[in-house]
Coordinates of C-alpha atoms in Angstrom, one line a residue:
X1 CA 26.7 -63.5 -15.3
X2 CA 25.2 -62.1 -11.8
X3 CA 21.8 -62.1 -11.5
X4 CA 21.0 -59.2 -9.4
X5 CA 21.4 -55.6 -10.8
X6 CA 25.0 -53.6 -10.6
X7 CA 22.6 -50.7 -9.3
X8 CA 22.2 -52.8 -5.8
X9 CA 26.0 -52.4 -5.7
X10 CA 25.3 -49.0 -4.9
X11 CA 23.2 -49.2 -1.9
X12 CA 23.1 -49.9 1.9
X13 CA 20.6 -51.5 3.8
X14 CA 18.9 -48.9 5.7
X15 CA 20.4 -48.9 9.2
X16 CA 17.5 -47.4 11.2
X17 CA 15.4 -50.6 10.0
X18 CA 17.9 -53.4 11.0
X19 CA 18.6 -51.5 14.6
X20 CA 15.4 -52.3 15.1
X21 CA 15.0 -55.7 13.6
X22 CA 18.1 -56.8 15.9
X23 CA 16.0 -55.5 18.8
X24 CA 13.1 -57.6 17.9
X25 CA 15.1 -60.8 17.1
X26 CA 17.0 -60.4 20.6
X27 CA 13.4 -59.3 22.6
X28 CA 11.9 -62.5 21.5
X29 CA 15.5 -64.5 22.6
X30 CA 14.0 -63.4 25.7
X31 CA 16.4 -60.4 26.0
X32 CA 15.2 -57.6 28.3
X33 CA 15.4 -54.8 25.3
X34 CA 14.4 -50.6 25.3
X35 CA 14.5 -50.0 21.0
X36 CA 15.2 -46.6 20.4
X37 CA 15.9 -47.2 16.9
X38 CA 12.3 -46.9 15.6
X39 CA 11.2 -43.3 13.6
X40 CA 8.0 -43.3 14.6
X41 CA 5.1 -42.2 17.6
X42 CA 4.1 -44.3 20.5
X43 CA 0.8 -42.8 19.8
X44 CA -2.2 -44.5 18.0
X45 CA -4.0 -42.9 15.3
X46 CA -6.9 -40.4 16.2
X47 CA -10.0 -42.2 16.8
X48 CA -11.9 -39.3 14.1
X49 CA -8.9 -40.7 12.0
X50 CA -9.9 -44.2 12.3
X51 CA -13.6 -43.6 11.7
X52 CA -13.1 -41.5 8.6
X53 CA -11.0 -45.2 6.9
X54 CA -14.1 -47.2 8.6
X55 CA -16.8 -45.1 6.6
X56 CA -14.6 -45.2 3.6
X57 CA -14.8 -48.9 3.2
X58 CA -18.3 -49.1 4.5
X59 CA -19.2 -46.4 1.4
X60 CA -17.2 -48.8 -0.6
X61 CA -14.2 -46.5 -1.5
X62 CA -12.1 -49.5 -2.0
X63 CA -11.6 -49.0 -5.8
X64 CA -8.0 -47.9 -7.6
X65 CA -8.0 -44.4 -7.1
X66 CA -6.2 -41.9 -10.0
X67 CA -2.6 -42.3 -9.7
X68 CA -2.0 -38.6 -7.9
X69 CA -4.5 -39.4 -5.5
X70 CA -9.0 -38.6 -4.9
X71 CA -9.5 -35.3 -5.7
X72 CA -10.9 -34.4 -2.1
X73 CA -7.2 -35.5 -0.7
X74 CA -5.0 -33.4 -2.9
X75 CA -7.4 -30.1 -2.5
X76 CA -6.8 -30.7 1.2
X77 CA -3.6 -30.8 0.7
X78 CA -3.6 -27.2 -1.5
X79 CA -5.8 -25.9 1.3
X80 CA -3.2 -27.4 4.3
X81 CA -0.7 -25.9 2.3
X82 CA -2.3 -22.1 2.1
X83 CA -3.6 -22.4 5.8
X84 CA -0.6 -23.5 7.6
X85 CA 2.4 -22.0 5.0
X86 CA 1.0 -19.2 3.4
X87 CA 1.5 -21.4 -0.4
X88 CA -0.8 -21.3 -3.2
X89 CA -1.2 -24.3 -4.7
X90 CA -4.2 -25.5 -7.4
X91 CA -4.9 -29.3 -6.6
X92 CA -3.5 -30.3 -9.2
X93 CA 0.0 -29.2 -8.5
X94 CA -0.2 -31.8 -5.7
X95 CA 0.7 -35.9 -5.5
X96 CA 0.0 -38.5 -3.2
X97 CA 2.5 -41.4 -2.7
X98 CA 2.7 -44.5 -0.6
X99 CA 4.7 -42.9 1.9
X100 CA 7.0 -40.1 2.0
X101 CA 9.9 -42.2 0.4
X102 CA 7.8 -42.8 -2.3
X103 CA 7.5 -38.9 -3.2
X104 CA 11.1 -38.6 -3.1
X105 CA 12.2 -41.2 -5.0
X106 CA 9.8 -40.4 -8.1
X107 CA 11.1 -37.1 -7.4
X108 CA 14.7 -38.4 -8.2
X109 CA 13.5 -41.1 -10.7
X110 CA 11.8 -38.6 -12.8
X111 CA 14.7 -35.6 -12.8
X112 CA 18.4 -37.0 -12.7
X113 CA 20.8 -38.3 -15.3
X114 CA 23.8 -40.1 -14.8
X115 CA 26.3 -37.4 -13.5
X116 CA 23.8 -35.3 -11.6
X117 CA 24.9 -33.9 -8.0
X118 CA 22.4 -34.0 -4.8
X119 CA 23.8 -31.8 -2.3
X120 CA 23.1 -33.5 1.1
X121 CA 23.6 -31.7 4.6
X122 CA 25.2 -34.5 6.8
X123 CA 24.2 -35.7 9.4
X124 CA 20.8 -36.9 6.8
X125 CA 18.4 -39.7 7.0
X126 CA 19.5 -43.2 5.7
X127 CA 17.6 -43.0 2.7
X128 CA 18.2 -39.8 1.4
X129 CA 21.8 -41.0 -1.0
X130 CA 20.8 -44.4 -1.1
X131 CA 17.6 -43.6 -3.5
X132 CA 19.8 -40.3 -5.3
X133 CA 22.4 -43.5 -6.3
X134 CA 20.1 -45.7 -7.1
X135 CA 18.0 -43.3 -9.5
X136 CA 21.6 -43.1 -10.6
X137 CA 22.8 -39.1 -9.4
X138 CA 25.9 -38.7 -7.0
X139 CA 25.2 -37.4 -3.2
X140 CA 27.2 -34.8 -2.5
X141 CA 27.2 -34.9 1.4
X142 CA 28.5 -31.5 3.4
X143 CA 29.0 -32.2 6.8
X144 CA 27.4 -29.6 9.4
X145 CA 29.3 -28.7 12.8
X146 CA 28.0 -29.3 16.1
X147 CA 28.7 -26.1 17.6
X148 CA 26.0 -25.1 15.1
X149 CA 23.8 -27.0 16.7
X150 CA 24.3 -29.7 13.0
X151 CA 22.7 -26.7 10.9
X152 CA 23.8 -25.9 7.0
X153 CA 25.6 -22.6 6.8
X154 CA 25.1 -20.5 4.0
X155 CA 29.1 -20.8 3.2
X156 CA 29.0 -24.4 3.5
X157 CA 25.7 -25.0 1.0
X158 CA 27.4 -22.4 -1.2
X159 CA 30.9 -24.5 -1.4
X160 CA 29.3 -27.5 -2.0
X161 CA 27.3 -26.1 -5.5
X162 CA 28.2 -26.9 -9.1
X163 CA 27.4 -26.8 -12.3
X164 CA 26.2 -30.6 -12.1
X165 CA 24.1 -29.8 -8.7
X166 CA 20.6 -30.7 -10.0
X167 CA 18.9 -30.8 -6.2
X168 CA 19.3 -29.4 -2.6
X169 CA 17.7 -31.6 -0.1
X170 CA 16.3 -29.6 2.7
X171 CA 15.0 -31.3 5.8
X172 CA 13.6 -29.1 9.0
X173 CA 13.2 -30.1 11.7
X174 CA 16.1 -32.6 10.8
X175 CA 15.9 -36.7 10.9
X176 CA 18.3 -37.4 12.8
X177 CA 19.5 -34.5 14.8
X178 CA 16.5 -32.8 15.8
X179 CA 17.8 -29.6 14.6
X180 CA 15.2 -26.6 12.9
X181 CA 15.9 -23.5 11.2
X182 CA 14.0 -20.7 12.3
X183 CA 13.0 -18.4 8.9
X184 CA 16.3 -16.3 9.5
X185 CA 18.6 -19.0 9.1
X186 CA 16.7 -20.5 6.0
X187 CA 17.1 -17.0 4.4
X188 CA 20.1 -17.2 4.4
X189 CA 20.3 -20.8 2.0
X190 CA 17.7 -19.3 0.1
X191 CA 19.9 -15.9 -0.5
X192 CA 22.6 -18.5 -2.1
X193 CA 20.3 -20.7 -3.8
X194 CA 18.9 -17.5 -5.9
X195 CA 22.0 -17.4 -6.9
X196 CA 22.1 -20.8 -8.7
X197 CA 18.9 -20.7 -10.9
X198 CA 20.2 -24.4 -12.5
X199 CA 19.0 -25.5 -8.7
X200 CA 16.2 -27.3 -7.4
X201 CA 15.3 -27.8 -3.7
X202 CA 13.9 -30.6 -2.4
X203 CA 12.4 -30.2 1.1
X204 CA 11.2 -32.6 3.9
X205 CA 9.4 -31.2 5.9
X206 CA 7.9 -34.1 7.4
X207 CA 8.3 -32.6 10.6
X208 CA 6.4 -29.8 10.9
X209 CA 4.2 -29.9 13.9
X210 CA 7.0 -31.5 16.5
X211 CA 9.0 -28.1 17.1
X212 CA 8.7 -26.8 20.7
X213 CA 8.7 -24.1 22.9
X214 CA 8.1 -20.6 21.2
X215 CA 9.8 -21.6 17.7
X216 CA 8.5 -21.1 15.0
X217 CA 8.1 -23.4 11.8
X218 CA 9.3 -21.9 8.2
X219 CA 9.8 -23.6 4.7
X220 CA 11.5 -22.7 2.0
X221 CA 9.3 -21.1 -0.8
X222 CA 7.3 -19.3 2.5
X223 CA 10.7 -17.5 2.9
X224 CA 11.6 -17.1 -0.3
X225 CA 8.7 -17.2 -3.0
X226 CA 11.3 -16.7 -6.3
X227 CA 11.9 -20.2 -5.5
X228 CA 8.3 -21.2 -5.8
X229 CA 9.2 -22.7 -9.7
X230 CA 12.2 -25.1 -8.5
X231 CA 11.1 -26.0 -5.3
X232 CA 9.2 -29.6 -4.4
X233 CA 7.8 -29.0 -1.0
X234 CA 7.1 -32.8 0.7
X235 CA 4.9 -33.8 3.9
X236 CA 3.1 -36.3 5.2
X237 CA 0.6 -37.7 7.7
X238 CA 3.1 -40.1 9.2
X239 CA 4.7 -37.8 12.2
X240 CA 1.8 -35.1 13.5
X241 CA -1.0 -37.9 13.2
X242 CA 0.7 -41.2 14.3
X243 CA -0.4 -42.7 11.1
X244 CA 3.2 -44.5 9.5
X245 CA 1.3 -47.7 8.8
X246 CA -1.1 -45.7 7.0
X247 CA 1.9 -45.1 4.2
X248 CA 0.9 -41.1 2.5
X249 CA 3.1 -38.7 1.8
X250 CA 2.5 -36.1 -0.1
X251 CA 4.2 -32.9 -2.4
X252 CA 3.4 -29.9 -4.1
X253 CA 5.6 -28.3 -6.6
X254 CA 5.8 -27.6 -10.6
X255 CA 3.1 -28.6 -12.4
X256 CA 5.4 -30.4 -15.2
X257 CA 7.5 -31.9 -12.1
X258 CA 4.2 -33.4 -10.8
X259 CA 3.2 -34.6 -14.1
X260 CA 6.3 -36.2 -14.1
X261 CA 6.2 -37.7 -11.0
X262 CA 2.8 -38.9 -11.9
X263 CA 4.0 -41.2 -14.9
X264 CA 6.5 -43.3 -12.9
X265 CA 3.8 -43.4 -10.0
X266 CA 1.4 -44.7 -12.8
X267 CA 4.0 -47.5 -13.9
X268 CA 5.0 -48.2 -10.3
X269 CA 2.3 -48.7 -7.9
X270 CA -0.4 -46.6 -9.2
X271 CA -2.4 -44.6 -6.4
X272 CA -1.9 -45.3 -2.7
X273 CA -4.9 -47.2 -0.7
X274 CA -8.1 -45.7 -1.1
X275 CA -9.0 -46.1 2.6
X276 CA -5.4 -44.5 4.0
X277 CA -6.0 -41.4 1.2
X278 CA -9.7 -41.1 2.9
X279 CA -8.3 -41.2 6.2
X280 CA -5.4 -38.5 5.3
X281 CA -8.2 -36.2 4.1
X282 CA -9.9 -36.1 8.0
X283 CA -6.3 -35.9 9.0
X284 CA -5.2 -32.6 7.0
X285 CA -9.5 -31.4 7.6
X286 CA -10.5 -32.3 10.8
X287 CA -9.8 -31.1 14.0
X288 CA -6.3 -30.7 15.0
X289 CA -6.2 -30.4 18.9
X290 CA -4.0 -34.1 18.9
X291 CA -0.8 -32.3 17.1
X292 CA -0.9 -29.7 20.3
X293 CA -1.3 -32.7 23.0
X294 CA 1.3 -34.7 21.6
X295 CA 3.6 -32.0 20.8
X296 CA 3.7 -31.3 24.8
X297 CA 4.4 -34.7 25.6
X298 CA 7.2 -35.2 23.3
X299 CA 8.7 -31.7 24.4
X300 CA 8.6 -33.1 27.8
X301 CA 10.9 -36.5 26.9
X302 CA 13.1 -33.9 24.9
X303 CA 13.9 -32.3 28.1
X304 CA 14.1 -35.6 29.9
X305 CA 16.4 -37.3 27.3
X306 CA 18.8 -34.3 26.9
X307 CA 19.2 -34.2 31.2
X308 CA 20.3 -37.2 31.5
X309 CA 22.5 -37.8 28.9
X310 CA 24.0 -34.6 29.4
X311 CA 25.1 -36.7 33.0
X312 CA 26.3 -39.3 31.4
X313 CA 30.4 -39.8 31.4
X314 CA 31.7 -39.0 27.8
X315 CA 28.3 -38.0 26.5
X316 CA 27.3 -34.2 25.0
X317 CA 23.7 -34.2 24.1
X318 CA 22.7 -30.9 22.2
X319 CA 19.1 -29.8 22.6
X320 CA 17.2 -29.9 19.7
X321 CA 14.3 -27.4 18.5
X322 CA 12.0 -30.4 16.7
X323 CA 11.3 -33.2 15.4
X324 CA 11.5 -36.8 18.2
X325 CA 15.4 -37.4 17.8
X326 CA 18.3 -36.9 19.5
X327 CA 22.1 -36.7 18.0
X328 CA 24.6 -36.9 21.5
X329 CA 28.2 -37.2 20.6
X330 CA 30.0 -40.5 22.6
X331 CA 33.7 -38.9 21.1
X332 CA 34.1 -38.7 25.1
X333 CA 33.7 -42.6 25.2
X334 CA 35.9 -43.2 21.9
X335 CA 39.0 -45.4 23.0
X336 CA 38.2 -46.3 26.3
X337 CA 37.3 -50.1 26.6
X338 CA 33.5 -51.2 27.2
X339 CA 32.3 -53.7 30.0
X340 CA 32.8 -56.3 27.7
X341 CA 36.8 -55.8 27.5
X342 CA 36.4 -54.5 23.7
X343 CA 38.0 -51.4 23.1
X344 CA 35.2 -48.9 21.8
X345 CA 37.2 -47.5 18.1
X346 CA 33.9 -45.9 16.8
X347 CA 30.0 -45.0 17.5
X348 CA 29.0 -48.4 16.0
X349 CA 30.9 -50.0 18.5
X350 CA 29.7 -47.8 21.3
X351 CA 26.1 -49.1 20.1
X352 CA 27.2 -52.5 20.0
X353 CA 28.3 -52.3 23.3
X354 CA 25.6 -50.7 24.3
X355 CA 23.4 -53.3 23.5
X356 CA 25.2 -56.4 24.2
X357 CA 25.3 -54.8 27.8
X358 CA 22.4 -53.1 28.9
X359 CA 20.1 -54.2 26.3
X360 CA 19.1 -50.3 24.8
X361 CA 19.0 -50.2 21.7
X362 CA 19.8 -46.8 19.5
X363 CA 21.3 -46.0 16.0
X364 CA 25.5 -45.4 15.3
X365 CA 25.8 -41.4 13.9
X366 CA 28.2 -42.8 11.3
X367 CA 25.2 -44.6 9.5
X368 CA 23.4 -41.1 9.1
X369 CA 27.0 -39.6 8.0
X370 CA 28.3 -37.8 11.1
X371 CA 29.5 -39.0 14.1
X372 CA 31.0 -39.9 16.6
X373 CA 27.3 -39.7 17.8
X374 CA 24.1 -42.0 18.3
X375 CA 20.7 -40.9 17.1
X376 CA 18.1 -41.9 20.2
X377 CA 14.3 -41.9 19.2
X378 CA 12.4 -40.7 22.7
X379 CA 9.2 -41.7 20.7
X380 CA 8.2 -43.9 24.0
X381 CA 7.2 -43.4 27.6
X382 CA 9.1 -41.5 29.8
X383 CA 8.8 -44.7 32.0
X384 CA 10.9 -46.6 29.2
X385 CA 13.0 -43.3 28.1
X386 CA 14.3 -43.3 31.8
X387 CA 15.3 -46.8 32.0
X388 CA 16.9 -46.6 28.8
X389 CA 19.3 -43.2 30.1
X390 CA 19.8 -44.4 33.4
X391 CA 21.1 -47.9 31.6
X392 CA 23.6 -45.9 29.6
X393 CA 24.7 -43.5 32.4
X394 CA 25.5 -46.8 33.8
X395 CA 27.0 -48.0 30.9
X396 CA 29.2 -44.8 30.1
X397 CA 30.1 -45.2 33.8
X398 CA 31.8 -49.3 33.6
X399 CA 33.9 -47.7 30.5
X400 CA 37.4 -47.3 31.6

């Protein structure tokens, strides 16, 4: 009898992580490596950050905390919510996870039977199907186009509905592509979800404060408020505050949804670390003049990353409105034969290549379910970022 559970038969390992393990391993072979693989800022955490977790533990806040999180965190949450979306919330529609990932997958846990479909734009981050399979629902992927710059029409979200479509996952700006919609082109989902009362949206919006130039950040119940009762709106501290070690996430939604939630939490891993919940609360309160700065300099290795891979042979980079990704397509490169005399058949072999030759590191599109493409992180210097393009112009260049 096997040991290990059939439910692990349903699940990848999540690709993002092991690009950026193999980087690792072959930086300390003493391989000159640029790992673009990794989903989070160069930045460190605020310093005001920082101070509000040293005060914590020296007030001794370093007790179990209720399950949903200190009171002070999840009315600063309600209040982030109102201030920055226009959504009213009482605290105690909020939770607090370990993480983002642990929001969504109580979210999935505590909501879907066997059968139950979770309709998926493609291209999506890794983990998105591998926690609806394993909380045993069905992704439903629909695959976006990237003429439309890799954003859901409403035609395609309304063919891929059902009667067994418990959940839309939402997810602007868009891990891996980059990609926001502006309020227009969510109204238009929302017109067809009010059409399907038996669905519930799920929305990521993790992303928030990396959009750029004049646009302008919307979210689903903000557009549409009739949604308000079947919507689960997520976020974190991870992105805007350079804080992913930190490990909060947090959602607002349905009170009996949250309750929900809060019982598997309670059974799971109880309430995240009193000091990282302290510091969040500074995060989402305190001054917030470091989303701005950083938001410039990431705009800046946008436009540097999309310019030169937009002069590299084979390579069409669309410019993205948010987030610190880019999605180019290498179907340009597909067939011709590497440096390495291998014949390039798909986008994990172009980032095989890739690496084996010029040592840069990035993630295949198909892993994120659309390609042929490569998702580049240009969370790093522009020092680094234009080593790493000038490596692959070179690169794109030797393929014959």
């Amino acid at each position: 009898m096997a040991f290990l559970a059939d439910a692990l038969s349903r699940v990848k390992p999540s690709a993002t992580i092991a690009v950026s393990q193999k980087a690792r391993d072959l930086k300390a072979k003493g391989r000159d490596v640029i790992g673009l693989g990794a989903g989070e800022p160069d930045f460190d955490t605020p310093d005001n950050v920082k101070k509000a977790a040293i005060d914590a533990i020296n007030r001794g806040e370093t007790k179990y905390t209720p399950v949903s999180g200190i009171p002070e965190l999840r009315k600063a949450i309600a209040a982030k919510f109102k201030r920055e979306n226009g959504l009213d919330y009482d605290w105690q529609q909020t939770i607090v996870g370990t993480g983002g990932k642990q929001i969504l997958f109580n979210a999935f846990m505590a909501t879907l039977n066997p059968g139950d479909e979770v309709v998926i734009p493609a291209p999506y981050w890794v983990s998105y199907p591998e926690m609806v399979a394993l909380c045993g629902g069905t992704p439903v992927f629909v695959s976006t186009k990237q003429q439309n710059n890799f954003k859901l029409t409403a035609e395609e979200l309304e063919s891929a509905i059902t009667p067994k479509t418990k959940w839309f996952v939402f997810n602007s700006p868009s891990n891996p592509t980059g990609a926001a919609y502006s309020a227009d082109e969510l109204k238009a989902l929302t017109d067809v979800l009010l059409k399907h009362p038996h669905v519930w949206i799920l929305t990521d919006d993790m992303y928030e404060h990396l959009t750029f130039g004049d646009f302008k950040f919307a979210t689903p119940v903000e557009v549409e408020p009739k949604l308000y009762d079947r919507t689960l709106t997520m976020n974190g501290v991870s992105k805007a505050y350079a804080m992913t070690g930190w490990r909060i996430g947090y959602a607002a939604g349905p009170l009996q949804l949250i309750k929900a939630m809060d019982m598997i939490q309670g059974q799971q891993t109880s309430g995240a670390s009193s000091i990282a919940q302290w510091a969040a609360v500074e995060a989402l309160n305190g001054p917030q003049d470091f989303v701005a700065q950083n938001k410039a300099i990431f705009e800046a290795r946008r436009d540097l990353v999309v310019s030169m891979l937009n002069q590299a042979n084979g390579i069409v980079c669309p410019k993205p409105e948010g987030a610190f990704y880019v999605y180019p397509s290498c179907a340009g490169l597909i067939g011709k034969t590497a440096p390495s005399g291998k014949v390039i058949e798909t986008d994990e072999d172009f980032v095989s290549e890739l690496l084996e030759s010029e040592g840069v590191a990035v993630v295949h599109g198909s892993a994120f379910g659309l390609g042929p493409n490569f998702r580049i992180s240009y969370a790093t210097s522009e020092e680094l970022l234009e080593e790493a393009c000038k490596r692959i112009q070179r690169f794109c260049g030797a393929c014959k």
